[in-house]
PDB file of C-alpha atoms in Angstrom:
ATOM      1  CA  UNK A  32     -31.690-102.409-232.217  1.00 87.00           C
ATOM      2  CA  UNK A  33     -35.076-101.077-232.740  1.00 86.00           C
ATOM      3  CA  UNK A  34     -36.976-102.252-229.757  1.00 86.00           C
ATOM      4  CA  UNK A  35     -35.655 -99.569-227.279  1.00 88.00           C
ATOM      5  CA  UNK A  36     -37.778 -97.292-229.404  1.00 88.00           C
ATOM      6  CA  UNK A  37     -41.036 -99.850-229.558  1.00 87.00           C
ATOM      7  CA  UNK A  38     -41.078-100.875-226.192  1.00 82.00           C
ATOM      8  CA  UNK A  39     -40.623 -97.240-224.833  1.00 83.00           C
ATOM      9  CA  UNK A  40     -37.295 -97.609-223.326  1.00 88.00           C
ATOM     10  CA  UNK A  41     -35.841 -95.162-225.408  1.00 90.00           C
ATOM     11  CA  UNK A  42     -38.173 -92.211-224.815  1.00 87.00           C
ATOM     12  CA  UNK A  43     -38.130 -93.011-221.033  1.00 88.00           C
ATOM     13  CA  UNK A  44     -34.819 -92.321-220.595  1.00 88.00           C
ATOM     14  CA  UNK A  45     -35.137 -89.130-222.439  1.00 88.00           C
ATOM     15  CA  UNK A  46     -37.933 -87.979-220.502  1.00 86.00           C
ATOM     16  CA  UNK A  47     -35.761 -89.164-217.291  1.00 84.00           C
ATOM     17  CA  UNK A  48     -32.746 -86.616-218.653  1.00 83.00           C
ATOM     18  CA  UNK A  49     -30.283 -89.524-219.131  1.00 84.00           C
ATOM     19  CA  UNK A  50     -29.163 -87.902-222.325  1.00 86.00           C
ATOM     20  CA  UNK A  51     -28.867 -84.336-220.857  1.00 82.00           C
ATOM     21  CA  UNK A  52     -26.935 -82.633-218.088  1.00 79.00           C
ATOM     22  CA  UNK A  53     -28.992 -80.889-214.897  1.00 72.00           C
ATOM     23  CA  UNK A  54     -27.877 -77.496-217.088  1.00 70.00           C
ATOM     24  CA  UNK A  55     -29.644 -78.869-220.165  1.00 70.00           C
ATOM     25  CA  UNK A  56     -26.374 -79.485-222.138  1.00 78.00           C
ATOM     26  CA  UNK A  57     -25.732 -82.589-224.463  1.00 80.00           C
ATOM     27  CA  UNK A  58     -24.219 -85.169-221.558  1.00 84.00           C
ATOM     28  CA  UNK A  59     -21.635 -87.046-223.730  1.00 90.00           C
ATOM     29  CA  UNK A  60     -21.498 -89.726-221.152  1.00 89.00           C
ATOM     30  CA  UNK A  61     -25.082 -90.289-221.340  1.00 88.00           C
ATOM     31  CA  UNK A  62     -25.146 -90.042-225.214  1.00 92.00           C
ATOM     32  CA  UNK A  63     -22.341 -92.860-225.025  1.00 92.00           C
ATOM     33  CA  UNK A  64     -24.277 -95.256-222.466  1.00 90.00           C
ATOM     34  CA  UNK A  65     -27.449 -94.881-223.969  1.00 91.00           C
ATOM     35  CA  UNK A  66     -25.735 -95.930-227.812  1.00 92.00           C
ATOM     36  CA  UNK A  67     -23.922 -98.518-226.536  1.00 92.00           C
ATOM     37  CA  UNK A  68     -26.046-100.274-223.460  1.00 91.00           C
ATOM     38  CA  UNK A  69     -29.635 -99.774-224.975  1.00 90.00           C
ATOM     39  CA  UNK A  70     -28.781 -99.758-228.408  1.00 90.00           C
ATOM     40  CA  UNK A  71     -25.880-102.039-228.766  1.00 87.00           C
ATOM     41  CA  UNK A  72     -25.144-104.197-225.794  1.00 83.00           C
ATOM     42  CA  UNK A  73     -24.833-107.999-225.881  1.00 84.00           C
ATOM     43  CA  UNK A  74     -27.574-108.845-228.277  1.00 85.00           C
ATOM     44  CA  UNK A  75     -26.239-107.017-230.994  1.00 89.00           C
ATOM     45  CA  UNK A  76     -22.729-108.208-231.066  1.00 89.00           C
ATOM     46  CA  UNK A  77     -24.000-111.764-230.578  1.00 86.00           C
ATOM     47  CA  UNK A  78     -26.483-111.357-233.485  1.00 88.00           C
ATOM     48  CA  UNK A  79     -23.812-109.852-235.461  1.00 89.00           C
ATOM     49  CA  UNK A  80     -21.202-112.193-234.432  1.00 86.00           C
ATOM     50  CA  UNK A  81     -23.612-115.631-234.877  1.00 82.00           C
ATOM     51  CA  UNK A  82     -26.235-115.206-237.316  1.00 83.00           C
ATOM     52  CA  UNK A  83     -25.508-112.430-239.504  1.00 85.00           C
ATOM     53  CA  UNK A  84     -24.873-113.929-242.787  1.00 83.00           C
ATOM     54  CA  UNK A  85     -23.268-111.856-246.088  1.00 82.00           C
ATOM     55  CA  UNK A  86     -19.651-110.705-246.746  1.00 86.00           C
ATOM     56  CA  UNK A  87     -18.278-107.861-244.667  1.00 87.00           C
ATOM     57  CA  UNK A  88     -19.682-105.167-246.828  1.00 89.00           C
ATOM     58  CA  UNK A  89     -23.219-106.523-247.177  1.00 90.00           C
ATOM     59  CA  UNK A  90     -23.051-106.483-243.402  1.00 91.00           C
ATOM     60  CA  UNK A  91     -22.341-102.911-243.410  1.00 92.00           C
ATOM     61  CA  UNK A  92     -24.522-102.115-245.794  1.00 92.00           C
ATOM     62  CA  UNK A  93     -27.923-103.649-243.773  1.00 92.00           C
ATOM     63  CA  UNK A  94     -26.201-101.702-240.789  1.00 93.00           C
ATOM     64  CA  UNK A  95     -26.297 -98.373-242.341  1.00 93.00           C
ATOM     65  CA  UNK A  96     -30.152 -98.904-243.776  1.00 93.00           C
ATOM     66  CA  UNK A  97     -30.846 -99.722-240.632  1.00 92.00           C
ATOM     67  CA  UNK A  98     -29.473 -96.395-239.306  1.00 92.00           C
ATOM     68  CA  UNK A  99     -30.845 -94.435-241.626  1.00 93.00           C
ATOM     69  CA  UNK A 100     -34.153 -95.234-240.478  1.00 93.00           C
ATOM     70  CA  UNK A 101     -33.350 -95.843-236.634  1.00 93.00           C
ATOM     71  CA  UNK A 102     -31.851 -92.106-236.269  1.00 94.00           C
ATOM     72  CA  UNK A 103     -34.685 -90.335-237.563  1.00 93.00           C
ATOM     73  CA  UNK A 104     -36.987 -92.186-235.687  1.00 93.00           C
ATOM     74  CA  UNK A 105     -34.871 -91.643-232.455  1.00 92.00           C
ATOM     75  CA  UNK A 106     -35.244 -88.069-233.139  1.00 92.00           C
ATOM     76  CA  UNK A 107     -39.134 -88.000-233.607  1.00 90.00           C
ATOM     77  CA  UNK A 108     -39.375 -89.928-230.399  1.00 89.00           C
ATOM     78  CA  UNK A 109     -37.368 -87.378-228.672  1.00 89.00           C
ATOM     79  CA  UNK A 110     -39.812 -84.536-230.001  1.00 87.00           C
ATOM     80  CA  UNK A 111     -42.871 -86.730-228.958  1.00 85.00           C
ATOM     81  CA  UNK A 112     -40.992 -87.243-225.464  1.00 85.00           C
ATOM     82  CA  UNK A 113     -40.734 -83.519-224.746  1.00 79.00           C
ATOM     83  CA  UNK A 114     -44.154 -83.265-225.428  1.00 79.00           C
ATOM     84  CA  UNK A 115     -45.258 -86.440-223.137  1.00 82.00           C
ATOM     85  CA  UNK A 116     -42.933 -85.363-219.966  1.00 80.00           C
ATOM     86  CA  UNK A 117     -45.297 -82.387-219.942  1.00 77.00           C
ATOM     87  CA  UNK A 118     -48.431 -84.077-218.840  1.00 80.00           C
ATOM     88  CA  UNK A 119     -46.087 -86.168-216.321  1.00 83.00           C
ATOM     89  CA  UNK A 120     -44.928 -86.133-212.822  1.00 82.00           C
ATOM     90  CA  UNK A 121     -41.423 -85.904-213.175  1.00 80.00           C
ATOM     91  CA  UNK A 122     -39.872 -87.323-210.009  1.00 80.00           C
ATOM     92  CA  UNK A 123     -42.841 -90.425-210.276  1.00 84.00           C
ATOM     93  CA  UNK A 124     -41.778 -90.925-213.939  1.00 86.00           C
ATOM     94  CA  UNK A 125     -37.823 -91.330-213.058  1.00 83.00           C
ATOM     95  CA  UNK A 126     -38.187 -94.279-210.707  1.00 87.00           C
ATOM     96  CA  UNK A 127     -39.881 -96.442-213.511  1.00 88.00           C
ATOM     97  CA  UNK A 128     -37.606 -95.460-215.984  1.00 87.00           C
ATOM     98  CA  UNK A 129     -34.723 -96.588-213.963  1.00 87.00           C
ATOM     99  CA  UNK A 130     -37.051 -99.596-212.998  1.00 89.00           C
ATOM    100  CA  UNK A 131     -37.241-100.405-216.929  1.00 89.00           C
ATOM    101  CA  UNK A 132     -33.758-100.465-217.176  1.00 90.00           C
ATOM    102  CA  UNK A 133     -33.512-103.053-214.069  1.00 89.00           C
ATOM    103  CA  UNK A 134     -35.775-105.303-215.990  1.00 88.00           C
ATOM    104  CA  UNK A 135     -33.896-105.496-219.298  1.00 88.00           C
ATOM    105  CA  UNK A 136     -30.830-106.024-217.110  1.00 89.00           C
ATOM    106  CA  UNK A 137     -32.071-108.702-215.548  1.00 88.00           C
ATOM    107  CA  UNK A 138     -33.401-110.128-218.913  1.00 86.00           C
ATOM    108  CA  UNK A 139     -30.302-109.792-220.313  1.00 85.00           C
ATOM    109  CA  UNK A 140     -28.696-111.606-217.566  1.00 84.00           C
ATOM    110  CA  UNK A 141     -30.937-114.562-217.519  1.00 81.00           C
ATOM    111  CA  UNK A 142     -33.591-115.514-219.307  1.00 78.00           C
ATOM    112  CA  UNK A 143     -35.109-117.638-216.517  1.00 82.00           C
ATOM    113  CA  UNK A 144     -35.998-114.185-214.496  1.00 80.00           C
ATOM    114  CA  UNK A 145     -37.168-112.753-217.565  1.00 78.00           C
ATOM    115  CA  UNK A 146     -39.629-114.787-217.450  1.00 82.00           C
ATOM    116  CA  UNK A 147     -41.310-113.843-214.637  1.00 84.00           C
ATOM    117  CA  UNK A 148     -40.771-110.066-215.088  1.00 86.00           C
ATOM    118  CA  UNK A 149     -43.191-107.921-217.006  1.00 86.00           C
ATOM    119  CA  UNK A 150     -42.198-106.748-220.315  1.00 86.00           C
ATOM    120  CA  UNK A 151     -40.353-103.094-220.878  1.00 86.00           C
ATOM    121  CA  UNK A 152     -43.745-101.672-222.504  1.00 86.00           C
ATOM    122  CA  UNK A 153     -45.682-103.030-219.676  1.00 89.00           C
ATOM    123  CA  UNK A 154     -43.093-101.115-216.930  1.00 89.00           C
ATOM    124  CA  UNK A 155     -43.601 -97.870-219.139  1.00 88.00           C
ATOM    125  CA  UNK A 156     -47.460 -97.716-219.621  1.00 87.00           C
ATOM    126  CA  UNK A 157     -47.663 -98.073-215.704  1.00 90.00           C
ATOM    127  CA  UNK A 158     -45.226 -95.364-215.472  1.00 87.00           C
ATOM    128  CA  UNK A 159     -47.105 -93.348-217.773  1.00 87.00           C
ATOM    129  CA  UNK A 160     -50.433 -94.110-216.270  1.00 88.00           C
ATOM    130  CA  UNK A 161     -49.467 -93.827-212.139  1.00 89.00           C
ATOM    131  CA  UNK A 162     -47.020 -90.390-213.390  1.00 87.00           C
ATOM    132  CA  UNK A 163     -50.001 -88.539-215.022  1.00 85.00           C
ATOM    133  CA  UNK A 164     -50.339 -85.035-214.224  1.00 81.00           C
ATOM    134  CA  UNK A 165     -54.320 -83.324-215.427  1.00 79.00           C
ATOM    135  CA  UNK A 166     -52.780 -80.125-214.325  1.00 76.00           C
ATOM    136  CA  UNK A 167     -50.074 -80.435-217.841  1.00 70.00           C
ATOM    137  CA  UNK A 168     -53.040 -80.504-220.090  1.00 71.00           C
ATOM    138  CA  UNK A 169     -53.310 -77.096-219.816  1.00 68.00           C
ATOM    139  CA  UNK A 170     -50.166 -75.750-220.186  1.00 60.00           C
ATOM    140  CA  UNK A 171     -50.275 -78.023-223.720  1.00 62.00           C
ATOM    141  CA  UNK A 172     -53.694 -76.313-224.945  1.00 61.00           C
ATOM    142  CA  UNK A 173     -52.293 -73.027-223.867  1.00 60.00           C
ATOM    143  CA  UNK A 174     -52.617 -70.876-226.719  1.00 56.00           C
ATOM    144  CA  UNK A 175     -49.349 -69.869-226.025  1.00 56.00           C
ATOM    145  CA  UNK A 176     -47.755 -73.686-226.089  1.00 53.00           C
ATOM    146  CA  UNK A 177     -45.939 -74.356-229.114  1.00 54.00           C
ATOM    147  CA  UNK A 178     -46.130 -77.833-229.486  1.00 51.00           C
ATOM    148  CA  UNK A 179     -44.080 -77.814-232.993  1.00 53.00           C
ATOM    149  CA  UNK A 180     -40.698 -76.255-230.946  1.00 61.00           C
ATOM    150  CA  UNK A 181     -39.005 -78.881-229.508  1.00 67.00           C
ATOM    151  CA  UNK A 182     -35.391 -78.250-227.668  1.00 78.00           C
ATOM    152  CA  UNK A 183     -32.956 -79.086-230.175  1.00 84.00           C
ATOM    153  CA  UNK A 184     -30.570 -80.378-227.953  1.00 85.00           C
ATOM    154  CA  UNK A 185     -32.522 -82.881-226.811  1.00 86.00           C
ATOM    155  CA  UNK A 186     -33.383 -83.920-230.261  1.00 88.00           C
ATOM    156  CA  UNK A 187     -29.402 -83.740-231.069  1.00 91.00           C
ATOM    157  CA  UNK A 188     -28.750 -85.787-228.219  1.00 91.00           C
ATOM    158  CA  UNK A 189     -31.081 -88.400-229.206  1.00 91.00           C
ATOM    159  CA  UNK A 190     -29.764 -88.875-232.637  1.00 92.00           C
ATOM    160  CA  UNK A 191     -26.118 -89.133-231.290  1.00 93.00           C
ATOM    161  CA  UNK A 192     -27.534 -91.867-229.134  1.00 93.00           C
ATOM    162  CA  UNK A 193     -28.962 -93.768-231.717  1.00 93.00           C
ATOM    163  CA  UNK A 194     -25.637 -92.772-234.228  1.00 94.00           C
ATOM    164  CA  UNK A 195     -23.843 -94.007-231.385  1.00 94.00           C
ATOM    165  CA  UNK A 196     -25.621 -97.635-231.416  1.00 93.00           C
ATOM    166  CA  UNK A 197     -25.232 -98.093-235.398  1.00 94.00           C
ATOM    167  CA  UNK A 198     -21.354 -97.002-235.272  1.00 94.00           C
ATOM    168  CA  UNK A 199     -20.895 -99.854-232.639  1.00 94.00           C
ATOM    169  CA  UNK A 200     -22.802-102.368-234.573  1.00 93.00           C
ATOM    170  CA  UNK A 201     -20.638-101.182-237.628  1.00 93.00           C
ATOM    171  CA  UNK A 202     -17.524-101.241-235.973  1.00 92.00           C
ATOM    172  CA  UNK A 203     -18.456-104.998-234.960  1.00 91.00           C
ATOM    173  CA  UNK A 204     -19.525-106.213-238.112  1.00 91.00           C
ATOM    174  CA  UNK A 205     -16.316-104.700-239.501  1.00 90.00           C
ATOM    175  CA  UNK A 206     -13.924-106.475-237.336  1.00 88.00           C
ATOM    176  CA  UNK A 207     -16.291-109.700-237.319  1.00 87.00           C
ATOM    177  CA  UNK A 208     -13.382-111.922-238.738  1.00 85.00           C
ATOM    178  CA  UNK A 209     -11.158-111.257-235.935  1.00 83.00           C
ATOM    179  CA  UNK A 210     -13.977-111.115-233.536  1.00 84.00           C
ATOM    180  CA  UNK A 211     -15.727-114.443-234.424  1.00 82.00           C
ATOM    181  CA  UNK A 212     -14.316-117.285-232.266  1.00 78.00           C
ATOM    182  CA  UNK A 213     -12.222-115.114-229.622  1.00 84.00           C
ATOM    183  CA  UNK A 214     -15.268-112.816-228.147  1.00 84.00           C
ATOM    184  CA  UNK A 215     -16.818-115.485-225.078  1.00 84.00           C
ATOM    185  CA  UNK A 216     -20.517-114.088-225.626  1.00 84.00           C
ATOM    186  CA  UNK A 217     -22.232-115.397-222.540  1.00 85.00           C
ATOM    187  CA  UNK A 218     -19.542-113.081-220.347  1.00 87.00           C
ATOM    188  CA  UNK A 219     -20.077-110.448-222.510  1.00 88.00           C
ATOM    189  CA  UNK A 220     -23.563-110.740-221.778  1.00 88.00           C
ATOM    190  CA  UNK A 221     -23.400-111.029-218.336  1.00 89.00           C
ATOM    191  CA  UNK A 222     -20.962-107.820-218.075  1.00 90.00           C
ATOM    192  CA  UNK A 223     -23.216-105.890-220.012  1.00 90.00           C
ATOM    193  CA  UNK A 224     -26.291-106.781-217.642  1.00 91.00           C
ATOM    194  CA  UNK A 225     -23.750-105.390-215.154  1.00 92.00           C
ATOM    195  CA  UNK A 226     -23.741-102.094-216.952  1.00 91.00           C
ATOM    196  CA  UNK A 227     -27.191-101.929-217.636  1.00 91.00           C
ATOM    197  CA  UNK A 228     -27.713-102.434-213.576  1.00 90.00           C
ATOM    198  CA  UNK A 229     -24.909 -99.480-212.842  1.00 91.00           C
ATOM    199  CA  UNK A 230     -26.602 -97.169-215.407  1.00 90.00           C
ATOM    200  CA  UNK A 231     -30.459 -97.835-213.664  1.00 89.00           C
ATOM    201  CA  UNK A 232     -28.760 -96.988-210.226  1.00 88.00           C
ATOM    202  CA  UNK A 233     -27.354 -93.773-211.969  1.00 86.00           C
ATOM    203  CA  UNK A 234     -30.967 -92.703-213.479  1.00 85.00           C
ATOM    204  CA  UNK A 235     -32.345 -93.330-210.001  1.00 83.00           C
ATOM    205  CA  UNK A 236     -30.027 -91.337-208.768  1.00 79.00           C
ATOM    206  CA  UNK A 237     -28.965 -93.803-206.352  1.00 82.00           C
ATOM    207  CA  UNK A 238     -25.158 -93.687-207.653  1.00 78.00           C
ATOM    208  CA  UNK A 239     -23.163 -91.448-205.017  1.00 75.00           C
ATOM    209  CA  UNK A 240     -20.816 -90.458-208.147  1.00 74.00           C
ATOM    210  CA  UNK A 241     -20.830 -88.408-211.486  1.00 78.00           C
ATOM    211  CA  UNK A 242     -18.279 -90.828-212.845  1.00 80.00           C
ATOM    212  CA  UNK A 243     -19.953 -92.947-216.223  1.00 84.00           C
ATOM    213  CA  UNK A 244     -19.323 -96.332-213.612  1.00 88.00           C
ATOM    214  CA  UNK A 245     -21.780 -97.802-216.632  1.00 89.00           C
ATOM    215  CA  UNK A 246     -19.121 -97.352-219.461  1.00 89.00           C
ATOM    216  CA  UNK A 247     -15.997 -98.193-217.210  1.00 90.00           C
ATOM    217  CA  UNK A 248     -18.081-102.075-216.409  1.00 91.00           C
ATOM    218  CA  UNK A 249     -18.716-102.170-220.135  1.00 91.00           C
ATOM    219  CA  UNK A 250     -15.009-101.438-220.985  1.00 91.00           C
ATOM    220  CA  UNK A 251     -13.749-104.111-218.490  1.00 92.00           C
ATOM    221  CA  UNK A 252     -16.320-106.401-220.041  1.00 89.00           C
ATOM    222  CA  UNK A 253     -14.748-106.032-223.430  1.00 88.00           C
ATOM    223  CA  UNK A 254     -11.687-106.622-222.325  1.00 89.00           C
ATOM    224  CA  UNK A 255     -12.395-109.742-219.900  1.00 88.00           C
ATOM    225  CA  UNK A 256     -14.815-111.067-222.909  1.00 86.00           C
ATOM    226  CA  UNK A 257     -11.759-110.455-225.967  1.00 80.00           C
ATOM    227  CA  UNK A 258      -9.273-113.313-225.670  1.00 73.00           C
ATOM    228  CA  UNK A 259      -7.322-113.469-229.000  1.00 72.00           C
ATOM    229  CA  UNK A 260      -5.614-115.855-230.282  1.00 58.00           C
ATOM    230  CA  UNK A 261      -7.552-118.430-228.170  1.00 51.00           C
ATOM    231  CA  UNK A 262      -7.757-120.848-230.643  1.00 48.00           C
ATOM    232  CA  UNK A 263      -3.873-120.886-231.749  1.00 47.00           C
ATOM    233  CA  UNK A 264      -3.367-121.275-228.203  1.00 49.00           C
ATOM    234  CA  UNK A 265      -5.191-124.337-227.254  1.00 43.00           C
ATOM    235  CA  UNK A 266      -3.914-126.116-230.795  1.00 38.00           C
ATOM    236  CA  UNK A 267      -0.059-125.397-229.613  1.00 48.00           C
ATOM    237  CA  UNK A 268      -1.346-127.119-225.948  1.00 47.00           C
ATOM    238  CA  UNK A 269      -2.712-129.992-227.978  1.00 40.00           C
ATOM    239  CA  UNK A 270       0.241-130.746-229.850  1.00 44.00           C
ATOM    240  CA  UNK A 271       2.987-129.921-227.010  1.00 52.00           C
ATOM    241  CA  UNK A 272       1.388-132.381-224.789  1.00 50.00           C
ATOM    242  CA  UNK A 273       1.127-135.096-227.269  1.00 48.00           C
ATOM    243  CA  UNK A 274       2.996-137.902-226.222  1.00 48.00           C
ATOM    244  CA  UNK A 275       6.437-137.684-227.810  1.00 47.00           C
ATOM    245  CA  UNK A 276       7.391-141.825-227.731  1.00 40.00           C
ATOM    246  CA  UNK A 277       9.186-143.689-230.255  1.00 42.00           C
ATOM    247  CA  UNK A 278       6.348-145.305-231.286  1.00 40.00           C
ATOM    248  CA  UNK A 279       4.043-142.872-231.520  1.00 42.00           C
ATOM    249  CA  UNK A 280       6.081-141.213-234.366  1.00 41.00           C
ATOM    250  CA  UNK A 281       4.974-142.811-237.733  1.00 44.00           C
ATOM    251  CA  UNK A 282       8.342-142.147-239.533  1.00 46.00           C
ATOM    252  CA  UNK A 283      10.545-145.369-239.865  1.00 42.00           C
ATOM    253  CA  UNK A 284      14.040-143.326-239.841  1.00 44.00           C
ATOM    254  CA  UNK A 285      12.804-141.900-236.038  1.00 43.00           C
ATOM    255  CA  UNK A 286      12.108-145.590-234.511  1.00 45.00           C
ATOM    256  CA  UNK A 287      15.329-147.310-235.808  1.00 44.00           C
ATOM    257  CA  UNK A 288      16.242-150.056-237.690  1.00 43.00           C
ATOM    258  CA  UNK A 289      14.123-153.352-236.946  1.00 43.00           C
ATOM    259  CA  UNK A 290      16.644-156.332-236.285  1.00 43.00           C
ATOM    260  CA  UNK A 291      14.535-159.070-236.806  1.00 47.00           C
ATOM    261  CA  UNK A 292      14.202-157.312-240.343  1.00 46.00           C
ATOM    262  CA  UNK A 293      10.191-156.233-239.716  1.00 49.00           C
ATOM    263  CA  UNK A 294       8.256-153.898-242.340  1.00 51.00           C
ATOM    264  CA  UNK A 295       6.996-150.228-241.608  1.00 50.00           C
ATOM    265  CA  UNK A 296       3.492-151.393-241.317  1.00 50.00           C
ATOM    266  CA  UNK A 297       4.027-152.775-237.829  1.00 53.00           C
ATOM    267  CA  UNK A 298       5.085-149.691-237.020  1.00 52.00           C
ATOM    268  CA  UNK A 299       2.553-147.648-238.665  1.00 51.00           C
ATOM    269  CA  UNK A 300       0.211-149.519-236.803  1.00 55.00           C
ATOM    270  CA  UNK A 301       1.260-148.963-233.825  1.00 54.00           C
ATOM    271  CA  UNK A 302       1.317-145.456-234.422  1.00 50.00           C
ATOM    272  CA  UNK A 303      -2.563-145.675-235.778  1.00 53.00           C
ATOM    273  CA  UNK A 304      -3.732-147.635-233.011  1.00 53.00           C
ATOM    274  CA  UNK A 305      -1.952-144.961-230.499  1.00 49.00           C
ATOM    275  CA  UNK A 306      -4.262-142.020-231.740  1.00 49.00           C
ATOM    276  CA  UNK A 307      -7.291-144.163-231.832  1.00 53.00           C
ATOM    277  CA  UNK A 308      -6.314-144.517-228.141  1.00 53.00           C
ATOM    278  CA  UNK A 309      -5.414-140.579-227.945  1.00 51.00           C
ATOM    279  CA  UNK A 310      -8.814-140.122-229.515  1.00 48.00           C
ATOM    280  CA  UNK A 311     -11.135-142.231-226.784  1.00 50.00           C
ATOM    281  CA  UNK A 312      -9.922-140.735-224.068  1.00 48.00           C
ATOM    282  CA  UNK A 313     -13.107-137.889-224.092  1.00 48.00           C
ATOM    283  CA  UNK A 314     -15.382-136.857-221.586  1.00 49.00           C
ATOM    284  CA  UNK A 315     -18.938-136.336-221.956  1.00 50.00           C
ATOM    285  CA  UNK A 316     -18.718-132.851-222.444  1.00 49.00           C
ATOM    286  CA  UNK A 317     -16.106-133.622-225.251  1.00 49.00           C
ATOM    287  CA  UNK A 318     -12.754-132.150-223.433  1.00 46.00           C
ATOM    288  CA  UNK A 319      -9.725-134.294-224.052  1.00 46.00           C
ATOM    289  CA  UNK A 320      -8.057-134.727-220.541  1.00 46.00           C
ATOM    290  CA  UNK A 321      -5.209-136.628-221.675  1.00 42.00           C
ATOM    291  CA  UNK A 322      -3.931-133.872-223.857  1.00 38.00           C
ATOM    292  CA  UNK A 323      -5.071-130.916-221.655  1.00 43.00           C
ATOM    293  CA  UNK A 324      -7.242-129.471-224.502  1.00 40.00           C
ATOM    294  CA  UNK A 325      -9.979-126.957-222.883  1.00 45.00           C
ATOM    295  CA  UNK A 326     -13.106-128.343-223.093  1.00 46.00           C
ATOM    296  CA  UNK A 327     -15.977-125.950-223.316  1.00 47.00           C
ATOM    297  CA  UNK A 328     -17.051-125.465-219.217  1.00 49.00           C
ATOM    298  CA  UNK A 329     -13.331-125.273-218.196  1.00 49.00           C
ATOM    299  CA  UNK A 330     -12.323-122.561-220.157  1.00 49.00           C
ATOM    300  CA  UNK A 331     -14.862-120.272-218.620  1.00 52.00           C
ATOM    301  CA  UNK A 332     -14.051-117.615-216.321  1.00 53.00           C
ATOM    302  CA  UNK A 333     -14.225-119.278-212.675  1.00 50.00           C
ATOM    303  CA  UNK A 334     -17.082-116.920-211.530  1.00 47.00           C
ATOM    304  CA  UNK A 335     -19.185-118.734-214.134  1.00 48.00           C
TER     305      UNK A 335
END
């Protein structure tokens, strides 16, 4: 969650005006998109659900401590970004801000593709060099310029975006017992990369609509990735598809009396042999086609 502050993605979005409207007012959709996709996203969900240890209270405490550091740093970077923006050609740097989001989207979708792409900090650095405006230095050193006076709207938007990311992480940790095992992380990661791509097109000005498309893609992704009760459904399917023959029942009374006076051990041995045969009918990937239990690949969405 702190990487956007370190590699320059968050300051680039602030300079590009992703958190404010053209009139200079806070953009609710921009704040939500930045908080959920830049500070939150699939990486945050994966870490909390798969790697974060401790009780729910301990996880929430860790996230709140992180937020106590994350929000002030985001506000400070917003103030610094306002100063940097004075010495940049806005339209030129605007393109690099969109490119850095596209790079993050590609890295999120595929780690192999990410190996061939430059890091976000390199793209932001190249954007600063290519967008440098020497005439802006004169405005900065002018006696009439007060560098300590930052736009409060921009600072408020930056703090709100970071707070949104912290709130999202806290919500995931709060409902982690219900989400763990019921969320397809790969599907959510893929959808998050698509949402980031939509955000990049919006920053670049290539989106022919003012609707929050990135938020819509993220909402649909969360809906598709969440499959409540999937473990219970798989277990029920396993039980329902099991063979219901008389020899498969270990209950002697269910099998009926044996005419030749045989004991129950024979029927128990037959049952154990049948169970062993059913357990051996597994594929290399761990699926059990004999009982219809979905394997790892079969449970994924068709387009993946």
